[in-house]
PDB file of C-alpha atoms in Angstrom:
ATOM      1  CA  UNK A  23      -6.853-114.523 -32.728  1.00 50.00           C
ATOM      2  CA  UNK A  24      -6.349-114.114 -36.056  1.00 54.00           C
ATOM      3  CA  UNK A  25     -10.408-114.565 -38.426  1.00 55.00           C
ATOM      4  CA  UNK A  26     -10.536-114.850 -41.850  1.00 59.00           C
ATOM      5  CA  UNK A  27     -13.293-114.846 -44.001  1.00 57.00           C
ATOM      6  CA  UNK A  28     -14.283-116.931 -47.467  1.00 59.00           C
ATOM      7  CA  UNK A  29     -17.382-116.989 -49.412  1.00 54.00           C
ATOM      8  CA  UNK A  30     -18.659-120.484 -51.138  1.00 54.00           C
ATOM      9  CA  UNK A  31     -18.357-119.894 -54.857  1.00 53.00           C
ATOM     10  CA  UNK A  32     -22.039-120.400 -55.211  1.00 54.00           C
ATOM     11  CA  UNK A  33     -24.470-117.967 -53.276  1.00 48.00           C
ATOM     12  CA  UNK A  34     -25.899-119.391 -49.850  1.00 48.00           C
ATOM     13  CA  UNK A  35     -29.672-120.148 -49.667  1.00 50.00           C
ATOM     14  CA  UNK A  36     -32.099-118.245 -47.617  1.00 49.00           C
ATOM     15  CA  UNK A  37     -31.985-117.433 -44.129  1.00 51.00           C
ATOM     16  CA  UNK A  38     -34.396-119.525 -42.284  1.00 52.00           C
ATOM     17  CA  UNK A  39     -33.011-118.685 -38.431  1.00 58.00           C
ATOM     18  CA  UNK A  40     -34.326-114.993 -37.416  1.00 57.00           C
ATOM     19  CA  UNK A  41     -31.492-113.006 -35.881  1.00 63.00           C
ATOM     20  CA  UNK A  42     -28.079-113.686 -34.669  1.00 62.00           C
ATOM     21  CA  UNK A  43     -28.735-112.185 -31.221  1.00 71.00           C
ATOM     22  CA  UNK A  44     -31.608-114.133 -30.398  1.00 70.00           C
ATOM     23  CA  UNK A  45     -30.418-117.093 -32.198  1.00 70.00           C
ATOM     24  CA  UNK A  46     -27.912-116.990 -30.034  1.00 69.00           C
ATOM     25  CA  UNK A  47     -29.573-115.819 -26.602  1.00 78.00           C
ATOM     26  CA  UNK A  48     -32.443-118.721 -27.067  1.00 74.00           C
ATOM     27  CA  UNK A  49     -31.323-122.188 -28.152  1.00 86.00           C
ATOM     28  CA  UNK A  50     -30.253-124.669 -26.128  1.00 90.00           C
ATOM     29  CA  UNK A  51     -26.487-125.092 -25.961  1.00 91.00           C
ATOM     30  CA  UNK A  52     -24.272-128.656 -26.289  1.00 95.00           C
ATOM     31  CA  UNK A  53     -24.428-130.028 -22.794  1.00 96.00           C
ATOM     32  CA  UNK A  54     -21.350-130.294 -20.758  1.00 96.00           C
ATOM     33  CA  UNK A  55     -20.793-134.725 -21.241  1.00 97.00           C
ATOM     34  CA  UNK A  56     -21.405-134.211 -24.649  1.00 98.00           C
ATOM     35  CA  UNK A  57     -18.481-131.579 -24.981  1.00 98.00           C
ATOM     36  CA  UNK A  58     -16.104-133.799 -23.027  1.00 98.00           C
ATOM     37  CA  UNK A  59     -16.515-136.590 -25.227  1.00 98.00           C
ATOM     38  CA  UNK A  60     -15.773-134.585 -28.140  1.00 98.00           C
ATOM     39  CA  UNK A  61     -12.800-133.166 -26.471  1.00 97.00           C
ATOM     40  CA  UNK A  62     -11.253-136.935 -26.158  1.00 96.00           C
ATOM     41  CA  UNK A  63     -11.228-137.255 -29.775  1.00 96.00           C
ATOM     42  CA  UNK A  64      -8.685-134.715 -29.821  1.00 95.00           C
ATOM     43  CA  UNK A  65      -6.761-135.246 -26.183  1.00 91.00           C
ATOM     44  CA  UNK A  66      -4.004-136.786 -27.555  1.00 89.00           C
ATOM     45  CA  UNK A  67      -3.276-133.938 -30.502  1.00 93.00           C
ATOM     46  CA  UNK A  68      -1.187-131.041 -30.877  1.00 92.00           C
ATOM     47  CA  UNK A  69      -2.575-128.674 -31.969  1.00 90.00           C
ATOM     48  CA  UNK A  70      -5.499-129.794 -32.821  1.00 95.00           C
ATOM     49  CA  UNK A  71      -8.154-128.550 -35.556  1.00 95.00           C
ATOM     50  CA  UNK A  72     -11.944-127.984 -35.812  1.00 96.00           C
ATOM     51  CA  UNK A  73     -13.893-127.717 -37.998  1.00 97.00           C
ATOM     52  CA  UNK A  74     -17.772-126.712 -37.252  1.00 96.00           C
ATOM     53  CA  UNK A  75     -20.496-127.236 -40.122  1.00 97.00           C
ATOM     54  CA  UNK A  76     -23.655-125.520 -39.556  1.00 93.00           C
ATOM     55  CA  UNK A  77     -22.225-123.968 -36.762  1.00 90.00           C
ATOM     56  CA  UNK A  78     -24.514-121.067 -36.064  1.00 87.00           C
ATOM     57  CA  UNK A  79     -23.797-118.684 -33.492  1.00 84.00           C
ATOM     58  CA  UNK A  80     -20.519-121.048 -32.417  1.00 88.00           C
ATOM     59  CA  UNK A  81     -22.074-123.516 -29.741  1.00 91.00           C
ATOM     60  CA  UNK A  82     -19.474-126.823 -30.765  1.00 94.00           C
ATOM     61  CA  UNK A  83     -16.221-124.331 -30.442  1.00 92.00           C
ATOM     62  CA  UNK A  84     -17.219-123.024 -26.657  1.00 89.00           C
ATOM     63  CA  UNK A  85     -18.305-126.377 -25.649  1.00 93.00           C
ATOM     64  CA  UNK A  86     -15.051-126.900 -25.613  1.00 92.00           C
ATOM     65  CA  UNK A  87     -13.213-123.489 -24.499  1.00 86.00           C
ATOM     66  CA  UNK A  88     -11.260-124.735 -21.347  1.00 85.00           C
ATOM     67  CA  UNK A  89     -10.816-128.139 -22.142  1.00 93.00           C
ATOM     68  CA  UNK A  90      -9.226-128.744 -25.240  1.00 92.00           C
ATOM     69  CA  UNK A  91      -6.115-126.401 -27.069  1.00 90.00           C
ATOM     70  CA  UNK A  92      -8.044-125.499 -30.375  1.00 91.00           C
ATOM     71  CA  UNK A  93      -5.077-124.144 -32.573  1.00 91.00           C
ATOM     72  CA  UNK A  94      -7.782-123.652 -35.296  1.00 91.00           C
ATOM     73  CA  UNK A  95     -11.690-123.559 -35.913  1.00 91.00           C
ATOM     74  CA  UNK A  96     -12.817-123.065 -38.939  1.00 92.00           C
ATOM     75  CA  UNK A  97     -17.213-121.462 -38.846  1.00 91.00           C
ATOM     76  CA  UNK A  98     -18.844-123.401 -41.894  1.00 93.00           C
ATOM     77  CA  UNK A  99     -22.932-121.422 -41.822  1.00 90.00           C
ATOM     78  CA  UNK A 100     -24.919-120.230 -44.499  1.00 86.00           C
ATOM     79  CA  UNK A 101     -25.390-116.788 -42.460  1.00 79.00           C
ATOM     80  CA  UNK A 102     -22.709-114.237 -41.755  1.00 79.00           C
ATOM     81  CA  UNK A 103     -24.499-112.430 -39.472  1.00 78.00           C
ATOM     82  CA  UNK A 104     -24.594-115.695 -37.113  1.00 78.00           C
ATOM     83  CA  UNK A 105     -21.092-116.307 -37.911  1.00 76.00           C
ATOM     84  CA  UNK A 106     -19.747-112.974 -36.386  1.00 79.00           C
ATOM     85  CA  UNK A 107     -21.767-114.063 -34.002  1.00 78.00           C
ATOM     86  CA  UNK A 108     -19.965-116.965 -33.195  1.00 76.00           C
ATOM     87  CA  UNK A 109     -16.062-115.491 -33.677  1.00 73.00           C
ATOM     88  CA  UNK A 110     -17.001-112.430 -31.865  1.00 76.00           C
ATOM     89  CA  UNK A 111     -18.115-115.089 -28.466  1.00 73.00           C
ATOM     90  CA  UNK A 112     -15.051-116.468 -29.598  1.00 73.00           C
ATOM     91  CA  UNK A 113     -12.957-113.733 -29.820  1.00 66.00           C
ATOM     92  CA  UNK A 114     -11.470-113.330 -25.764  1.00 69.00           C
ATOM     93  CA  UNK A 115     -11.319-117.228 -25.055  1.00 69.00           C
ATOM     94  CA  UNK A 116      -9.107-118.112 -28.214  1.00 67.00           C
ATOM     95  CA  UNK A 117      -6.246-116.276 -28.083  1.00 64.00           C
ATOM     96  CA  UNK A 118      -3.137-117.094 -30.494  1.00 57.00           C
ATOM     97  CA  UNK A 119      -5.974-119.466 -32.381  1.00 71.00           C
ATOM     98  CA  UNK A 120      -7.301-118.305 -36.083  1.00 82.00           C
ATOM     99  CA  UNK A 121     -10.113-118.915 -37.069  1.00 83.00           C
ATOM    100  CA  UNK A 122     -11.731-119.280 -40.638  1.00 87.00           C
ATOM    101  CA  UNK A 123     -14.967-118.607 -41.781  1.00 86.00           C
ATOM    102  CA  UNK A 124     -16.532-119.747 -44.648  1.00 89.00           C
ATOM    103  CA  UNK A 125     -20.137-118.575 -45.704  1.00 88.00           C
ATOM    104  CA  UNK A 126     -22.486-120.732 -47.722  1.00 89.00           C
ATOM    105  CA  UNK A 127     -22.979-124.617 -47.748  1.00 92.00           C
ATOM    106  CA  UNK A 128     -21.209-127.279 -45.624  1.00 94.00           C
ATOM    107  CA  UNK A 129     -20.876-129.429 -48.961  1.00 94.00           C
ATOM    108  CA  UNK A 130     -18.842-126.485 -50.703  1.00 94.00           C
ATOM    109  CA  UNK A 131     -16.689-126.037 -48.248  1.00 94.00           C
ATOM    110  CA  UNK A 132     -12.745-125.358 -49.311  1.00 89.00           C
ATOM    111  CA  UNK A 133     -10.297-124.958 -46.021  1.00 87.00           C
ATOM    112  CA  UNK A 134      -8.102-122.609 -46.733  1.00 79.00           C
ATOM    113  CA  UNK A 135      -4.794-123.418 -48.218  1.00 76.00           C
ATOM    114  CA  UNK A 136      -2.769-122.785 -45.054  1.00 78.00           C
ATOM    115  CA  UNK A 137      -5.347-124.468 -43.028  1.00 82.00           C
ATOM    116  CA  UNK A 138      -4.555-128.052 -41.399  1.00 90.00           C
ATOM    117  CA  UNK A 139      -5.985-130.591 -41.906  1.00 94.00           C
ATOM    118  CA  UNK A 140      -9.202-130.624 -39.162  1.00 97.00           C
ATOM    119  CA  UNK A 141      -8.794-133.530 -36.748  1.00 97.00           C
ATOM    120  CA  UNK A 142     -12.363-133.289 -35.728  1.00 98.00           C
ATOM    121  CA  UNK A 143     -15.607-132.503 -37.562  1.00 98.00           C
ATOM    122  CA  UNK A 144     -18.657-131.740 -36.181  1.00 98.00           C
ATOM    123  CA  UNK A 145     -22.676-131.016 -37.020  1.00 97.00           C
ATOM    124  CA  UNK A 146     -25.031-130.150 -34.125  1.00 95.00           C
ATOM    125  CA  UNK A 147     -28.350-129.903 -35.296  1.00 93.00           C
ATOM    126  CA  UNK A 148     -28.036-128.737 -38.596  1.00 92.00           C
ATOM    127  CA  UNK A 149     -27.244-132.308 -40.511  1.00 95.00           C
ATOM    128  CA  UNK A 150     -30.745-132.627 -41.877  1.00 91.00           C
ATOM    129  CA  UNK A 151     -30.630-129.703 -43.784  1.00 87.00           C
ATOM    130  CA  UNK A 152     -27.900-130.725 -45.401  1.00 93.00           C
ATOM    131  CA  UNK A 153     -26.774-133.056 -48.706  1.00 94.00           C
ATOM    132  CA  UNK A 154     -25.588-135.917 -46.376  1.00 96.00           C
ATOM    133  CA  UNK A 155     -23.726-137.489 -49.206  1.00 96.00           C
ATOM    134  CA  UNK A 156     -21.959-134.291 -50.806  1.00 97.00           C
ATOM    135  CA  UNK A 157     -20.953-133.517 -46.877  1.00 97.00           C
ATOM    136  CA  UNK A 158     -19.701-136.505 -46.376  1.00 98.00           C
ATOM    137  CA  UNK A 159     -17.578-137.189 -48.979  1.00 98.00           C
ATOM    138  CA  UNK A 160     -16.084-132.603 -48.547  1.00 97.00           C
ATOM    139  CA  UNK A 161     -15.112-134.163 -44.885  1.00 97.00           C
ATOM    140  CA  UNK A 162     -13.687-137.443 -46.316  1.00 97.00           C
ATOM    141  CA  UNK A 163     -11.383-135.523 -48.761  1.00 96.00           C
ATOM    142  CA  UNK A 164     -10.569-132.459 -46.621  1.00 96.00           C
ATOM    143  CA  UNK A 165     -10.094-134.906 -42.649  1.00 97.00           C
ATOM    144  CA  UNK A 166      -6.960-135.659 -41.148  1.00 96.00           C
ATOM    145  CA  UNK A 167      -5.807-139.102 -40.837  1.00 94.00           C
ATOM    146  CA  UNK A 168      -7.801-140.173 -37.637  1.00 94.00           C
ATOM    147  CA  UNK A 169     -10.285-137.499 -37.861  1.00 97.00           C
ATOM    148  CA  UNK A 170     -13.626-138.109 -35.885  1.00 97.00           C
ATOM    149  CA  UNK A 171     -17.046-137.044 -37.687  1.00 98.00           C
ATOM    150  CA  UNK A 172     -20.026-135.807 -34.879  1.00 98.00           C
ATOM    151  CA  UNK A 173     -23.458-134.978 -35.992  1.00 98.00           C
ATOM    152  CA  UNK A 174     -25.533-134.494 -32.888  1.00 97.00           C
ATOM    153  CA  UNK A 175     -28.772-133.816 -32.699  1.00 96.00           C
ATOM    154  CA  UNK A 176     -31.917-133.908 -29.738  1.00 94.00           C
ATOM    155  CA  UNK A 177     -35.307-132.811 -31.872  1.00 90.00           C
ATOM    156  CA  UNK A 178     -36.941-129.318 -30.978  1.00 93.00           C
ATOM    157  CA  UNK A 179     -40.087-128.015 -28.792  1.00 94.00           C
ATOM    158  CA  UNK A 180     -42.423-129.187 -32.326  1.00 93.00           C
ATOM    159  CA  UNK A 181     -40.780-133.035 -31.401  1.00 93.00           C
ATOM    160  CA  UNK A 182     -41.013-132.953 -28.188  1.00 94.00           C
ATOM    161  CA  UNK A 183     -43.421-135.045 -26.741  1.00 94.00           C
ATOM    162  CA  UNK A 184     -45.215-133.225 -24.173  1.00 94.00           C
ATOM    163  CA  UNK A 185     -48.889-131.728 -22.953  1.00 95.00           C
ATOM    164  CA  UNK A 186     -47.225-127.929 -23.172  1.00 97.00           C
ATOM    165  CA  UNK A 187     -45.374-129.057 -26.692  1.00 97.00           C
ATOM    166  CA  UNK A 188     -48.692-130.396 -27.892  1.00 97.00           C
ATOM    167  CA  UNK A 189     -51.113-127.415 -27.004  1.00 97.00           C
ATOM    168  CA  UNK A 190     -47.961-125.461 -28.747  1.00 97.00           C
ATOM    169  CA  UNK A 191     -47.762-127.397 -31.786  1.00 97.00           C
ATOM    170  CA  UNK A 192     -51.407-127.167 -32.166  1.00 97.00           C
ATOM    171  CA  UNK A 193     -50.898-123.225 -31.365  1.00 97.00           C
ATOM    172  CA  UNK A 194     -49.060-123.028 -34.446  1.00 96.00           C
ATOM    173  CA  UNK A 195     -50.714-125.655 -36.794  1.00 96.00           C
ATOM    174  CA  UNK A 196     -53.457-122.975 -36.483  1.00 97.00           C
ATOM    175  CA  UNK A 197     -51.857-120.297 -38.224  1.00 95.00           C
ATOM    176  CA  UNK A 198     -50.394-122.595 -40.556  1.00 94.00           C
ATOM    177  CA  UNK A 199     -51.561-125.802 -41.360  1.00 93.00           C
ATOM    178  CA  UNK A 200     -50.857-128.943 -40.016  1.00 92.00           C
ATOM    179  CA  UNK A 201     -47.828-129.439 -42.087  1.00 91.00           C
ATOM    180  CA  UNK A 202     -43.927-128.745 -40.615  1.00 90.00           C
ATOM    181  CA  UNK A 203     -43.063-125.112 -41.864  1.00 83.00           C
ATOM    182  CA  UNK A 204     -39.288-125.070 -42.935  1.00 77.00           C
ATOM    183  CA  UNK A 205     -39.209-121.900 -44.431  1.00 66.00           C
ATOM    184  CA  UNK A 206     -41.212-119.301 -46.566  1.00 62.00           C
ATOM    185  CA  UNK A 207     -43.864-121.763 -48.659  1.00 63.00           C
ATOM    186  CA  UNK A 208     -41.979-124.661 -47.994  1.00 74.00           C
ATOM    187  CA  UNK A 209     -42.379-128.025 -45.951  1.00 75.00           C
ATOM    188  CA  UNK A 210     -39.950-129.831 -44.117  1.00 74.00           C
ATOM    189  CA  UNK A 211     -38.868-133.817 -44.787  1.00 77.00           C
ATOM    190  CA  UNK A 212     -38.074-135.530 -43.222  1.00 78.00           C
ATOM    191  CA  UNK A 213     -34.519-137.737 -44.392  1.00 79.00           C
ATOM    192  CA  UNK A 214     -35.001-141.137 -45.417  1.00 83.00           C
ATOM    193  CA  UNK A 215     -32.529-142.613 -43.885  1.00 91.00           C
ATOM    194  CA  UNK A 216     -31.057-141.948 -40.350  1.00 93.00           C
ATOM    195  CA  UNK A 217     -28.126-140.237 -39.180  1.00 94.00           C
ATOM    196  CA  UNK A 218     -26.171-143.340 -38.541  1.00 94.00           C
ATOM    197  CA  UNK A 219     -27.189-145.048 -41.285  1.00 95.00           C
ATOM    198  CA  UNK A 220     -25.867-141.742 -43.700  1.00 96.00           C
ATOM    199  CA  UNK A 221     -22.818-142.671 -41.569  1.00 97.00           C
ATOM    200  CA  UNK A 222     -22.430-145.925 -42.009  1.00 95.00           C
ATOM    201  CA  UNK A 223     -22.478-145.788 -46.117  1.00 96.00           C
ATOM    202  CA  UNK A 224     -20.098-143.239 -46.045  1.00 97.00           C
ATOM    203  CA  UNK A 225     -16.119-142.886 -45.513  1.00 97.00           C
ATOM    204  CA  UNK A 226     -16.928-142.684 -41.947  1.00 97.00           C
ATOM    205  CA  UNK A 227     -18.492-146.231 -41.419  1.00 97.00           C
ATOM    206  CA  UNK A 228     -17.283-146.871 -37.462  1.00 96.00           C
ATOM    207  CA  UNK A 229     -20.037-145.563 -35.732  1.00 96.00           C
ATOM    208  CA  UNK A 230     -20.477-145.449 -32.311  1.00 96.00           C
ATOM    209  CA  UNK A 231     -23.697-143.549 -30.321  1.00 97.00           C
ATOM    210  CA  UNK A 232     -23.589-141.932 -28.055  1.00 97.00           C
ATOM    211  CA  UNK A 233     -27.257-140.520 -25.737  1.00 97.00           C
ATOM    212  CA  UNK A 234     -27.075-138.106 -23.253  1.00 98.00           C
ATOM    213  CA  UNK A 235     -29.968-137.154 -21.365  1.00 97.00           C
ATOM    214  CA  UNK A 236     -30.563-133.415 -20.869  1.00 96.00           C
ATOM    215  CA  UNK A 237     -33.678-131.699 -19.060  1.00 96.00           C
ATOM    216  CA  UNK A 238     -34.430-127.846 -19.822  1.00 95.00           C
ATOM    217  CA  UNK A 239     -36.633-125.537 -17.859  1.00 96.00           C
ATOM    218  CA  UNK A 240     -38.374-122.708 -20.728  1.00 96.00           C
ATOM    219  CA  UNK A 241     -40.185-119.889 -19.928  1.00 96.00           C
ATOM    220  CA  UNK A 242     -42.914-118.328 -21.927  1.00 96.00           C
ATOM    221  CA  UNK A 243     -40.608-115.430 -23.662  1.00 94.00           C
ATOM    222  CA  UNK A 244     -37.631-117.982 -23.737  1.00 94.00           C
ATOM    223  CA  UNK A 245     -39.793-119.812 -26.098  1.00 96.00           C
ATOM    224  CA  UNK A 246     -41.518-117.133 -27.949  1.00 95.00           C
ATOM    225  CA  UNK A 247     -37.690-116.532 -28.016  1.00 93.00           C
ATOM    226  CA  UNK A 248     -36.686-120.038 -29.275  1.00 93.00           C
ATOM    227  CA  UNK A 249     -39.294-120.133 -32.040  1.00 94.00           C
ATOM    228  CA  UNK A 250     -38.433-116.307 -33.617  1.00 90.00           C
ATOM    229  CA  UNK A 251     -35.294-118.223 -34.883  1.00 88.00           C
ATOM    230  CA  UNK A 252     -37.399-121.875 -36.012  1.00 90.00           C
ATOM    231  CA  UNK A 253     -37.814-122.619 -39.575  1.00 86.00           C
ATOM    232  CA  UNK A 254     -40.965-123.868 -38.600  1.00 91.00           C
ATOM    233  CA  UNK A 255     -42.481-120.527 -36.675  1.00 92.00           C
ATOM    234  CA  UNK A 256     -40.628-117.552 -37.512  1.00 89.00           C
ATOM    235  CA  UNK A 257     -41.897-114.320 -37.687  1.00 89.00           C
ATOM    236  CA  UNK A 258     -42.151-114.023 -42.145  1.00 87.00           C
ATOM    237  CA  UNK A 259     -44.462-117.232 -41.738  1.00 88.00           C
ATOM    238  CA  UNK A 260     -46.670-115.136 -39.984  1.00 91.00           C
ATOM    239  CA  UNK A 261     -46.679-111.878 -41.607  1.00 90.00           C
ATOM    240  CA  UNK A 262     -48.991-108.750 -39.904  1.00 95.00           C
ATOM    241  CA  UNK A 263     -50.959-112.085 -37.813  1.00 96.00           C
ATOM    242  CA  UNK A 264     -47.304-112.555 -35.578  1.00 95.00           C
ATOM    243  CA  UNK A 265     -48.318-110.685 -32.811  1.00 96.00           C
ATOM    244  CA  UNK A 266     -51.511-111.884 -32.593  1.00 97.00           C
ATOM    245  CA  UNK A 267     -49.500-115.643 -32.454  1.00 97.00           C
ATOM    246  CA  UNK A 268     -47.453-114.377 -29.832  1.00 97.00           C
ATOM    247  CA  UNK A 269     -50.373-112.688 -28.137  1.00 97.00           C
ATOM    248  CA  UNK A 270     -51.701-116.196 -28.068  1.00 97.00           C
ATOM    249  CA  UNK A 271     -48.391-117.805 -27.243  1.00 97.00           C
ATOM    250  CA  UNK A 272     -48.095-116.095 -24.294  1.00 97.00           C
ATOM    251  CA  UNK A 273     -51.285-116.978 -22.834  1.00 97.00           C
ATOM    252  CA  UNK A 274     -51.118-120.443 -23.553  1.00 97.00           C
ATOM    253  CA  UNK A 275     -47.412-121.043 -22.223  1.00 97.00           C
ATOM    254  CA  UNK A 276     -48.667-118.763 -18.781  1.00 97.00           C
ATOM    255  CA  UNK A 277     -51.688-120.493 -17.838  1.00 96.00           C
ATOM    256  CA  UNK A 278     -49.239-123.768 -18.296  1.00 94.00           C
ATOM    257  CA  UNK A 279     -46.647-123.111 -16.594  1.00 93.00           C
ATOM    258  CA  UNK A 280     -49.334-121.932 -13.710  1.00 90.00           C
ATOM    259  CA  UNK A 281     -50.218-125.750 -13.417  1.00 90.00           C
ATOM    260  CA  UNK A 282     -46.405-126.255 -13.448  1.00 91.00           C
ATOM    261  CA  UNK A 283     -43.327-125.737 -15.190  1.00 95.00           C
ATOM    262  CA  UNK A 284     -42.562-126.008 -18.470  1.00 96.00           C
ATOM    263  CA  UNK A 285     -40.006-128.772 -18.893  1.00 96.00           C
ATOM    264  CA  UNK A 286     -38.377-130.626 -21.466  1.00 96.00           C
ATOM    265  CA  UNK A 287     -36.746-133.844 -20.940  1.00 95.00           C
ATOM    266  CA  UNK A 288     -34.641-134.673 -24.173  1.00 95.00           C
ATOM    267  CA  UNK A 289     -31.774-136.378 -25.419  1.00 97.00           C
ATOM    268  CA  UNK A 290     -28.517-135.271 -26.744  1.00 97.00           C
ATOM    269  CA  UNK A 291     -27.793-138.416 -29.419  1.00 97.00           C
ATOM    270  CA  UNK A 292     -24.230-137.829 -31.145  1.00 98.00           C
ATOM    271  CA  UNK A 293     -23.179-139.738 -33.390  1.00 98.00           C
ATOM    272  CA  UNK A 294     -18.967-140.385 -33.409  1.00 97.00           C
ATOM    273  CA  UNK A 295     -17.961-141.723 -36.286  1.00 97.00           C
ATOM    274  CA  UNK A 296     -14.399-142.612 -38.091  1.00 97.00           C
ATOM    275  CA  UNK A 297     -12.579-144.061 -41.343  1.00 96.00           C
ATOM    276  CA  UNK A 298     -12.417-148.313 -40.469  1.00 94.00           C
ATOM    277  CA  UNK A 299      -9.260-149.026 -38.652  1.00 79.00           C
ATOM    278  CA  UNK A 300      -8.639-145.889 -37.031  1.00 75.00           C
ATOM    279  CA  UNK A 301      -7.685-145.508 -33.828  1.00 71.00           C
ATOM    280  CA  UNK A 302     -10.643-144.519 -31.374  1.00 65.00           C
TER     281      UNK A 302
END
């Protein structure tokens, strides 16, 4: 595997998501059924190229390993530490494939001069942070003919509807106030349109939505690790109160786990979009 780095012309925004090691360890991956759906879009493509936007620690390309022989992978993220973790995880598996790492906003992505046009563009749990019309315009400019654009999401422990997550959210709010945080000093703003509506208004207007039920069981320690990688409950929000917050979370979840598993019944949604007239 060969690797090349390039940087956006403007500096990336501040990192909201904690250490790459914690991110890779505690963030849920891509369900196998969703990965197989993505792989099928590349089944008849010789030397397929993937562009993964907001790659984090590379969960999407990692999920495709063993399913499709990727010849070229472009990773885009605002955090170089996470991107290094992503390529380190891919290194043992991708062999002679080429990996390009672009540090910056997705809408600023420019492919290397020799890079093939991507046959699949993916964005998993990150589209809400982006300038979505600008990202979709960029994707239309760089994508190969017949390419698919996949937007994926399954919410978070903040949005999940269960007794134990309600109690967890209330505890976070008791420290940080009722508004969901989105980094230091900022409040999270819900997108004005759904992802399907964003896609329908773009060049990738032929949209198919697939939903995959997912059941996860969390331990108190994994929840704590996960929270440390979120924009709504990362350590920077709490200052010197963070140890006390973590102690309260551990007590709360340990007590809840004594009554039954900390289960998250979620739905992993894939919006798979193509340009009108493209096959697939």
